[in-house]
Amino acid sequence: MKYQEILAEFNLDSEPVSCESFGNGLINKTFLVTTKSGKRYVLQRVNEEAFKDVPALMENISGVTDYLEKKAKEEGTAAHVIAPVNTKDGSTFVKSDGYYRVSTFVENSISIEEPESDEDFYECAVAFGTFISDLSDYPAETLHDTIPNFHNTRDRYRIFHEALDNAKADPDRAGRVEEAKDEIAFALERESEAGILQEMREKCELPTRVTHNDTKLNNVLLDADTRKLLYIIDLDTVMPGLSLYDYGDCVRFGASTSSEDEKDLSKIKCDMHLFEVFTRGFVAACKDLTKSEKELLPLGAKIITLELAVRFLTDYLDGDRYFATKYDNHNLVRARAKLALVRDMEEKWDEMNSIVRKISQ
Ligand code: GN1
Ligand code: MG
């Protein structure tokens, strides 16, 4: 379907004149739209392979954005989320050859791929910490699980085992098992440790909170001039979850000294200074973290990194069906990079724990 036909259904300020591919997401397809007046919008086609029930997902987003906007209004502050643009018949999406949605593009904002300063990273830590704390009274039972068991690390390992067995039995993919054998062994050696936080969640030893669940640095929009928080974006995975994974996911992305697909493993480290900066911001903003949550912050960073490595490995063994890839063994390269980061965290384990202890005193 032509973009004009899709966009014609939304309440834009004027006629769209261009629509170009935009952004670095690995799941949804994103486009930047400009209208006749010069106003810009973001059009997204939601990936139905990942998100099986898009109307339910959009209901979550409307619920959370409405709630945070109302709360900000009552408190006389700014809301840091962007509500979807409605269609002419009052819906938040259009269904044609897929599900499409629109939001306004935030002018003079930047989304960063790596912290350019301590202040940037601190600002992101405060943003994600505040997000959880602002949603602490949100009726979590009304949220749909947009991806069931999304950060259930034990379940991620179960799926990994399945993919491994299937790949071994498939002559087209057996080569991939051989190619990834060291990474598979490394991940399996850590399987029981990787399940600890999920187990604690099930036993209610860690609180289930409303969390973002995809706290990549580039899901924060900062003001290009002041570098202050404007918006937290990508609310597709807002669901009940663990604060430790929101914390950890941003650490594994932002405190890493290299990109998610760096091939030179010697370059991949968890920067302890950035780790400290982020931890300070997150602990200050997410005010009611329990004693266990604080103590387990380093484990949150390590396990979510391991979980993502296992997800990349699973997708590699499956023949690259989930994450967008740019070359043949891209998912294996990503898994190697994540595992190198896990290894580095293990080497710095005492230091990570003492930083956290110092901050949470
Ligand atoms: C995906 O949507 P995007 O690109 O921000 C993925 C995250 C991963 C991330 C790794 C719904 O995030 O879980 O951490 O890639 N999102 C989904 O870059 O699977
Ligand atoms: Mg996403």
PDB file of N, CA and C in Angstrom, residues 83-146:
ATOM      1  N   ALA A  83       1.993  10.832  22.946  1.00  0.00           N
ATOM      2  CA  ALA A  83       0.761  10.088  22.638  1.00  0.00           C
ATOM      3  C   ALA A  83       0.668   9.881  21.127  1.00  0.00           C
ATOM      4  N   PRO A  84       0.057   8.779  20.687  1.00  0.00           N
ATOM      5  CA  PRO A  84      -0.081   8.556  19.239  1.00  0.00           C
ATOM      6  C   PRO A  84      -0.998   9.590  18.604  1.00  0.00           C
ATOM      7  N   VAL A  85      -0.784   9.877  17.303  1.00  0.00           N
ATOM      8  CA  VAL A  85      -1.704  10.735  16.546  1.00  0.00           C
ATOM      9  C   VAL A  85      -2.907   9.864  16.160  1.00  0.00           C
ATOM     10  N   ASN A  86      -4.100  10.394  16.381  1.00  0.00           N
ATOM     11  CA  ASN A  86      -5.289   9.593  16.062  1.00  0.00           C
ATOM     12  C   ASN A  86      -5.591   9.570  14.564  1.00  0.00           C
ATOM     13  N   THR A  87      -6.354   8.565  14.191  1.00  0.00           N
ATOM     14  CA  THR A  87      -6.843   8.522  12.806  1.00  0.00           C
ATOM     15  C   THR A  87      -8.128   9.359  12.770  1.00  0.00           C
ATOM     16  N   LYS A  88      -8.633   9.561  11.559  1.00  0.00           N
ATOM     17  CA  LYS A  88      -9.837  10.396  11.433  1.00  0.00           C
ATOM     18  C   LYS A  88     -11.043   9.766  12.111  1.00  0.00           C
ATOM     19  N   ASP A  89     -11.015   8.438  12.266  1.00  0.00           N
ATOM     20  CA  ASP A  89     -12.152   7.831  12.991  1.00  0.00           C
ATOM     21  C   ASP A  89     -11.804   7.496  14.447  1.00  0.00           C
ATOM     22  N   GLY A  90     -10.791   8.168  14.975  1.00  0.00           N
ATOM     23  CA  GLY A  90     -10.529   8.096  16.416  1.00  0.00           C
ATOM     24  C   GLY A  90      -9.727   6.892  16.888  1.00  0.00           C
ATOM     25  N   SER A  91      -9.134   6.158  15.967  1.00  0.00           N
ATOM     26  CA  SER A  91      -8.303   5.030  16.380  1.00  0.00           C
ATOM     27  C   SER A  91      -6.838   5.488  16.486  1.00  0.00           C
ATOM     28  N   THR A  92      -5.976   4.641  17.027  1.00  0.00           N
ATOM     29  CA  THR A  92      -4.557   5.016  17.131  1.00  0.00           C
ATOM     30  C   THR A  92      -3.703   4.298  16.085  1.00  0.00           C
ATOM     31  N   PHE A  93      -4.370   3.510  15.229  1.00  0.00           N
ATOM     32  CA  PHE A  93      -3.606   2.787  14.205  1.00  0.00           C
ATOM     33  C   PHE A  93      -4.487   2.525  12.987  1.00  0.00           C
ATOM     34  N   VAL A  94      -3.815   2.162  11.900  1.00  0.00           N
ATOM     35  CA  VAL A  94      -4.525   1.776  10.678  1.00  0.00           C
ATOM     36  C   VAL A  94      -4.072   0.374  10.313  1.00  0.00           C
ATOM     37  N   LYS A  95      -5.015  -0.459   9.931  1.00  0.00           N
ATOM     38  CA  LYS A  95      -4.625  -1.798   9.482  1.00  0.00           C
ATOM     39  C   LYS A  95      -4.817  -1.867   7.968  1.00  0.00           C
ATOM     40  N   SER A  96      -3.727  -2.142   7.246  1.00  0.00           N
ATOM     41  CA  SER A  96      -3.862  -2.393   5.806  1.00  0.00           C
ATOM     42  C   SER A  96      -3.060  -3.656   5.517  1.00  0.00           C
ATOM     43  N   ASP A  97      -1.895  -3.539   4.859  1.00  0.00           N
ATOM     44  CA  ASP A  97      -1.070  -4.738   4.684  1.00  0.00           C
ATOM     45  C   ASP A  97      -0.294  -5.042   5.967  1.00  0.00           C
ATOM     46  N   GLY A  98      -0.487  -4.223   6.968  1.00  0.00           N
ATOM     47  CA  GLY A  98       0.149  -4.395   8.269  1.00  0.00           C
ATOM     48  C   GLY A  98      -0.457  -3.333   9.169  1.00  0.00           C
ATOM     49  N   TYR A  99       0.077  -3.210  10.393  1.00  0.00           N
ATOM     50  CA  TYR A  99      -0.438  -2.174  11.294  1.00  0.00           C
ATOM     51  C   TYR A  99       0.474  -0.959  11.247  1.00  0.00           C
ATOM     52  N   TYR A 100      -0.132   0.201  11.033  1.00  0.00           N
ATOM     53  CA  TYR A 100       0.639   1.450  10.977  1.00  0.00           C
ATOM     54  C   TYR A 100       0.165   2.406  12.059  1.00  0.00           C
ATOM     55  N   ARG A 101       1.111   3.199  12.571  1.00  0.00           N
ATOM     56  CA  ARG A 101       0.761   4.246  13.545  1.00  0.00           C
ATOM     57  C   ARG A 101       1.638   5.467  13.288  1.00  0.00           C
ATOM     58  N   VAL A 102       1.199   6.585  13.837  1.00  0.00           N
ATOM     59  CA  VAL A 102       1.901   7.852  13.597  1.00  0.00           C
ATOM     60  C   VAL A 102       2.081   8.583  14.913  1.00  0.00           C
ATOM     61  N   SER A 103       3.224   9.254  15.064  1.00  0.00           N
ATOM     62  CA  SER A 103       3.357  10.207  16.177  1.00  0.00           C
ATOM     63  C   SER A 103       4.062  11.445  15.644  1.00  0.00           C
ATOM     64  N   THR A 104       3.973  12.535  16.382  1.00  0.00           N
ATOM     65  CA  THR A 104       4.639  13.745  15.878  1.00  0.00           C
ATOM     66  C   THR A 104       6.145  13.585  16.067  1.00  0.00           C
ATOM     67  N   PHE A 105       6.889  14.116  15.119  1.00  0.00           N
ATOM     68  CA  PHE A 105       8.348  14.102  15.216  1.00  0.00           C
ATOM     69  C   PHE A 105       8.749  15.248  16.142  1.00  0.00           C
ATOM     70  N   VAL A 106       9.705  14.982  17.039  1.00  0.00           N
ATOM     71  CA  VAL A 106      10.100  16.026  17.989  1.00  0.00           C
ATOM     72  C   VAL A 106      11.276  16.802  17.403  1.00  0.00           C
ATOM     73  N   GLU A 107      11.004  18.041  17.001  1.00  0.00           N
ATOM     74  CA  GLU A 107      12.059  18.870  16.408  1.00  0.00           C
ATOM     75  C   GLU A 107      13.094  19.243  17.464  1.00  0.00           C
ATOM     76  N   ASN A 108      14.293  19.488  17.000  1.00  0.00           N
ATOM     77  CA  ASN A 108      15.400  19.900  17.872  1.00  0.00           C
ATOM     78  C   ASN A 108      15.689  18.895  18.989  1.00  0.00           C
ATOM     79  N   SER A 109      15.470  17.623  18.678  1.00  0.00           N
ATOM     80  CA  SER A 109      15.789  16.595  19.672  1.00  0.00           C
ATOM     81  C   SER A 109      16.850  15.672  19.092  1.00  0.00           C
ATOM     82  N   ILE A 110      17.566  14.985  19.983  1.00  0.00           N
ATOM     83  CA  ILE A 110      18.526  13.991  19.495  1.00  0.00           C
ATOM     84  C   ILE A 110      18.308  12.687  20.246  1.00  0.00           C
ATOM     85  N   SER A 111      18.578  11.591  19.554  1.00  0.00           N
ATOM     86  CA  SER A 111      18.591  10.311  20.267  1.00  0.00           C
ATOM     87  C   SER A 111      20.006   9.800  20.107  1.00  0.00           C
ATOM     88  N   ILE A 112      20.614   9.420  21.215  1.00  0.00           N
ATOM     89  CA  ILE A 112      22.046   9.121  21.144  1.00  0.00           C
ATOM     90  C   ILE A 112      22.318   7.619  21.092  1.00  0.00           C
ATOM     91  N   GLU A 113      23.358   7.258  20.375  1.00  0.00           N
ATOM     92  CA  GLU A 113      23.757   5.852  20.271  1.00  0.00           C
ATOM     93  C   GLU A 113      24.800   5.521  21.335  1.00  0.00           C
ATOM     94  N   GLU A 114      25.491   6.548  21.813  1.00  0.00           N
ATOM     95  CA  GLU A 114      26.417   6.353  22.934  1.00  0.00           C
ATOM     96  C   GLU A 114      26.474   7.663  23.714  1.00  0.00           C
ATOM     97  N   PRO A 115      26.743   7.585  25.033  1.00  0.00           N
ATOM     98  CA  PRO A 115      26.770   8.838  25.796  1.00  0.00           C
ATOM     99  C   PRO A 115      27.940   9.701  25.335  1.00  0.00           C
ATOM    100  N   GLU A 116      27.668  10.945  25.022  1.00  0.00           N
ATOM    101  CA  GLU A 116      28.759  11.824  24.612  1.00  0.00           C
ATOM    102  C   GLU A 116      29.358  12.534  25.814  1.00  0.00           C
ATOM    103  N   SER A 117      28.656  12.459  26.942  1.00  0.00           N
ATOM    104  CA  SER A 117      29.182  13.049  28.175  1.00  0.00           C
ATOM    105  C   SER A 117      28.542  12.307  29.342  1.00  0.00           C
ATOM    106  N   ASP A 118      29.112  12.479  30.527  1.00  0.00           N
ATOM    107  CA  ASP A 118      28.525  11.873  31.728  1.00  0.00           C
ATOM    108  C   ASP A 118      27.101  12.389  31.934  1.00  0.00           C
ATOM    109  N   GLU A 119      26.930  13.681  31.643  1.00  0.00           N
ATOM    110  CA  GLU A 119      25.619  14.308  31.864  1.00  0.00           C
ATOM    111  C   GLU A 119      24.541  13.643  31.015  1.00  0.00           C
ATOM    112  N   ASP A 120      24.893  13.320  29.753  1.00  0.00           N
ATOM    113  CA  ASP A 120      23.944  12.628  28.878  1.00  0.00           C
ATOM    114  C   ASP A 120      23.474  11.322  29.507  1.00  0.00           C
ATOM    115  N   PHE A 121      24.442  10.582  29.985  1.00  0.00           N
ATOM    116  CA  PHE A 121      24.123   9.241  30.480  1.00  0.00           C
ATOM    117  C   PHE A 121      23.356   9.335  31.799  1.00  0.00           C
ATOM    118  N   TYR A 122      23.739  10.303  32.610  1.00  0.00           N
ATOM    119  CA  TYR A 122      23.027  10.523  33.872  1.00  0.00           C
ATOM    120  C   TYR A 122      21.567  10.898  33.588  1.00  0.00           C
ATOM    121  N   GLU A 123      21.387  11.741  32.603  1.00  0.00           N
ATOM    122  CA  GLU A 123      20.042  12.184  32.222  1.00  0.00           C
ATOM    123  C   GLU A 123      19.181  10.983  31.788  1.00  0.00           C
ATOM    124  N   CYS A 124      19.784  10.064  31.051  1.00  0.00           N
ATOM    125  CA  CYS A 124      19.043   8.868  30.610  1.00  0.00           C
ATOM    126  C   CYS A 124      18.716   7.960  31.798  1.00  0.00           C
ATOM    127  N   ALA A 125      19.646   7.869  32.732  1.00  0.00           N
ATOM    128  CA  ALA A 125      19.414   7.044  33.920  1.00  0.00           C
ATOM    129  C   ALA A 125      18.243   7.608  34.720  1.00  0.00           C
ATOM    130  N   VAL A 126      18.226   8.923  34.877  1.00  0.00           N
ATOM    131  CA  VAL A 126      17.129   9.571  35.609  1.00  0.00           C
ATOM    132  C   VAL A 126      15.816   9.366  34.849  1.00  0.00           C
ATOM    133  N   ALA A 127      15.897   9.458  33.527  1.00  0.00           N
ATOM    134  CA  ALA A 127      14.684   9.288  32.712  1.00  0.00           C
ATOM    135  C   ALA A 127      14.076   7.904  32.942  1.00  0.00           C
ATOM    136  N   PHE A 128      14.861   6.868  32.819  1.00  0.00           N
ATOM    137  CA  PHE A 128      14.308   5.518  32.955  1.00  0.00           C
ATOM    138  C   PHE A 128      13.928   5.195  34.413  1.00  0.00           C
ATOM    139  N   GLY A 129      14.693   5.719  35.348  1.00  0.00           N
ATOM    140  CA  GLY A 129      14.350   5.510  36.765  1.00  0.00           C
ATOM    141  C   GLY A 129      13.040   6.198  37.114  1.00  0.00           C
ATOM    142  N   THR A 130      12.877   7.431  36.618  1.00  0.00           N
ATOM    143  CA  THR A 130      11.653   8.189  36.888  1.00  0.00           C
ATOM    144  C   THR A 130      10.444   7.527  36.227  1.00  0.00           C
ATOM    145  N   PHE A 131      10.664   6.983  35.053  1.00  0.00           N
ATOM    146  CA  PHE A 131       9.581   6.315  34.321  1.00  0.00           C
ATOM    147  C   PHE A 131       8.966   5.221  35.209  1.00  0.00           C
ATOM    148  N   ILE A 132       9.821   4.406  35.806  1.00  0.00           N
ATOM    149  CA  ILE A 132       9.319   3.326  36.673  1.00  0.00           C
ATOM    150  C   ILE A 132       8.626   3.928  37.887  1.00  0.00           C
ATOM    151  N   SER A 133       9.268   4.912  38.477  1.00  0.00           N
ATOM    152  CA  SER A 133       8.684   5.447  39.711  1.00  0.00           C
ATOM    153  C   SER A 133       7.367   6.185  39.436  1.00  0.00           C
ATOM    154  N   ASP A 134       7.262   6.865  38.290  1.00  0.00           N
ATOM    155  CA  ASP A 134       5.998   7.529  37.933  1.00  0.00           C
ATOM    156  C   ASP A 134       4.867   6.529  37.666  1.00  0.00           C
ATOM    157  N   LEU A 135       5.236   5.321  37.282  1.00  0.00           N
ATOM    158  CA  LEU A 135       4.202   4.327  36.965  1.00  0.00           C
ATOM    159  C   LEU A 135       3.952   3.368  38.136  1.00  0.00           C
ATOM    160  N   SER A 136       4.486   3.726  39.316  1.00  0.00           N
ATOM    161  CA  SER A 136       4.380   2.761  40.424  1.00  0.00           C
ATOM    162  C   SER A 136       2.923   2.519  40.849  1.00  0.00           C
ATOM    163  N   ASP A 137       2.028   3.488  40.590  1.00  0.00           N
ATOM    164  CA  ASP A 137       0.615   3.263  40.947  1.00  0.00           C
ATOM    165  C   ASP A 137      -0.245   2.924  39.733  1.00  0.00           C
ATOM    166  N   TYR A 138       0.365   2.684  38.613  1.00  0.00           N
ATOM    167  CA  TYR A 138      -0.411   2.351  37.403  1.00  0.00           C
ATOM    168  C   TYR A 138      -1.050   0.968  37.595  1.00  0.00           C
ATOM    169  N   PRO A 139      -2.317   0.814  37.190  1.00  0.00           N
ATOM    170  CA  PRO A 139      -2.948  -0.511  37.345  1.00  0.00           C
ATOM    171  C   PRO A 139      -2.334  -1.553  36.398  1.00  0.00           C
ATOM    172  N   ALA A 140      -1.312  -2.209  36.887  1.00  0.00           N
ATOM    173  CA  ALA A 140      -0.511  -3.120  36.053  1.00  0.00           C
ATOM    174  C   ALA A 140      -1.352  -4.233  35.435  1.00  0.00           C
ATOM    175  N   GLU A 141      -2.424  -4.634  36.166  1.00  0.00           N
ATOM    176  CA  GLU A 141      -3.247  -5.752  35.666  1.00  0.00           C
ATOM    177  C   GLU A 141      -3.995  -5.382  34.382  1.00  0.00           C
ATOM    178  N   THR A 142      -4.062  -4.078  34.051  1.00  0.00           N
ATOM    179  CA  THR A 142      -4.761  -3.683  32.818  1.00  0.00           C
ATOM    180  C   THR A 142      -3.832  -3.741  31.598  1.00  0.00           C
ATOM    181  N   LEU A 143      -2.557  -3.955  31.831  1.00  0.00           N
ATOM    182  CA  LEU A 143      -1.619  -3.990  30.699  1.00  0.00           C
ATOM    183  C   LEU A 143      -1.598  -5.369  30.039  1.00  0.00           C
ATOM    184  N   HIS A 144      -1.561  -5.371  28.716  1.00  0.00           N
ATOM    185  CA  HIS A 144      -1.452  -6.641  27.992  1.00  0.00           C
ATOM    186  C   HIS A 144       0.028  -7.018  27.884  1.00  0.00           C
ATOM    187  N   ASP A 145       0.300  -8.303  27.895  1.00  0.00           N
ATOM    188  CA  ASP A 145       1.672  -8.763  27.642  1.00  0.00           C
ATOM    189  C   ASP A 145       1.899  -8.724  26.138  1.00  0.00           C
ATOM    190  N   THR A 146       2.558  -7.674  25.651  1.00  0.00           N
ATOM    191  CA  THR A 146       2.671  -7.530  24.187  1.00  0.00           C
ATOM    192  C   THR A 146       3.595  -8.599  23.587  1.00  0.00           C
TER     193      THR A 146
END
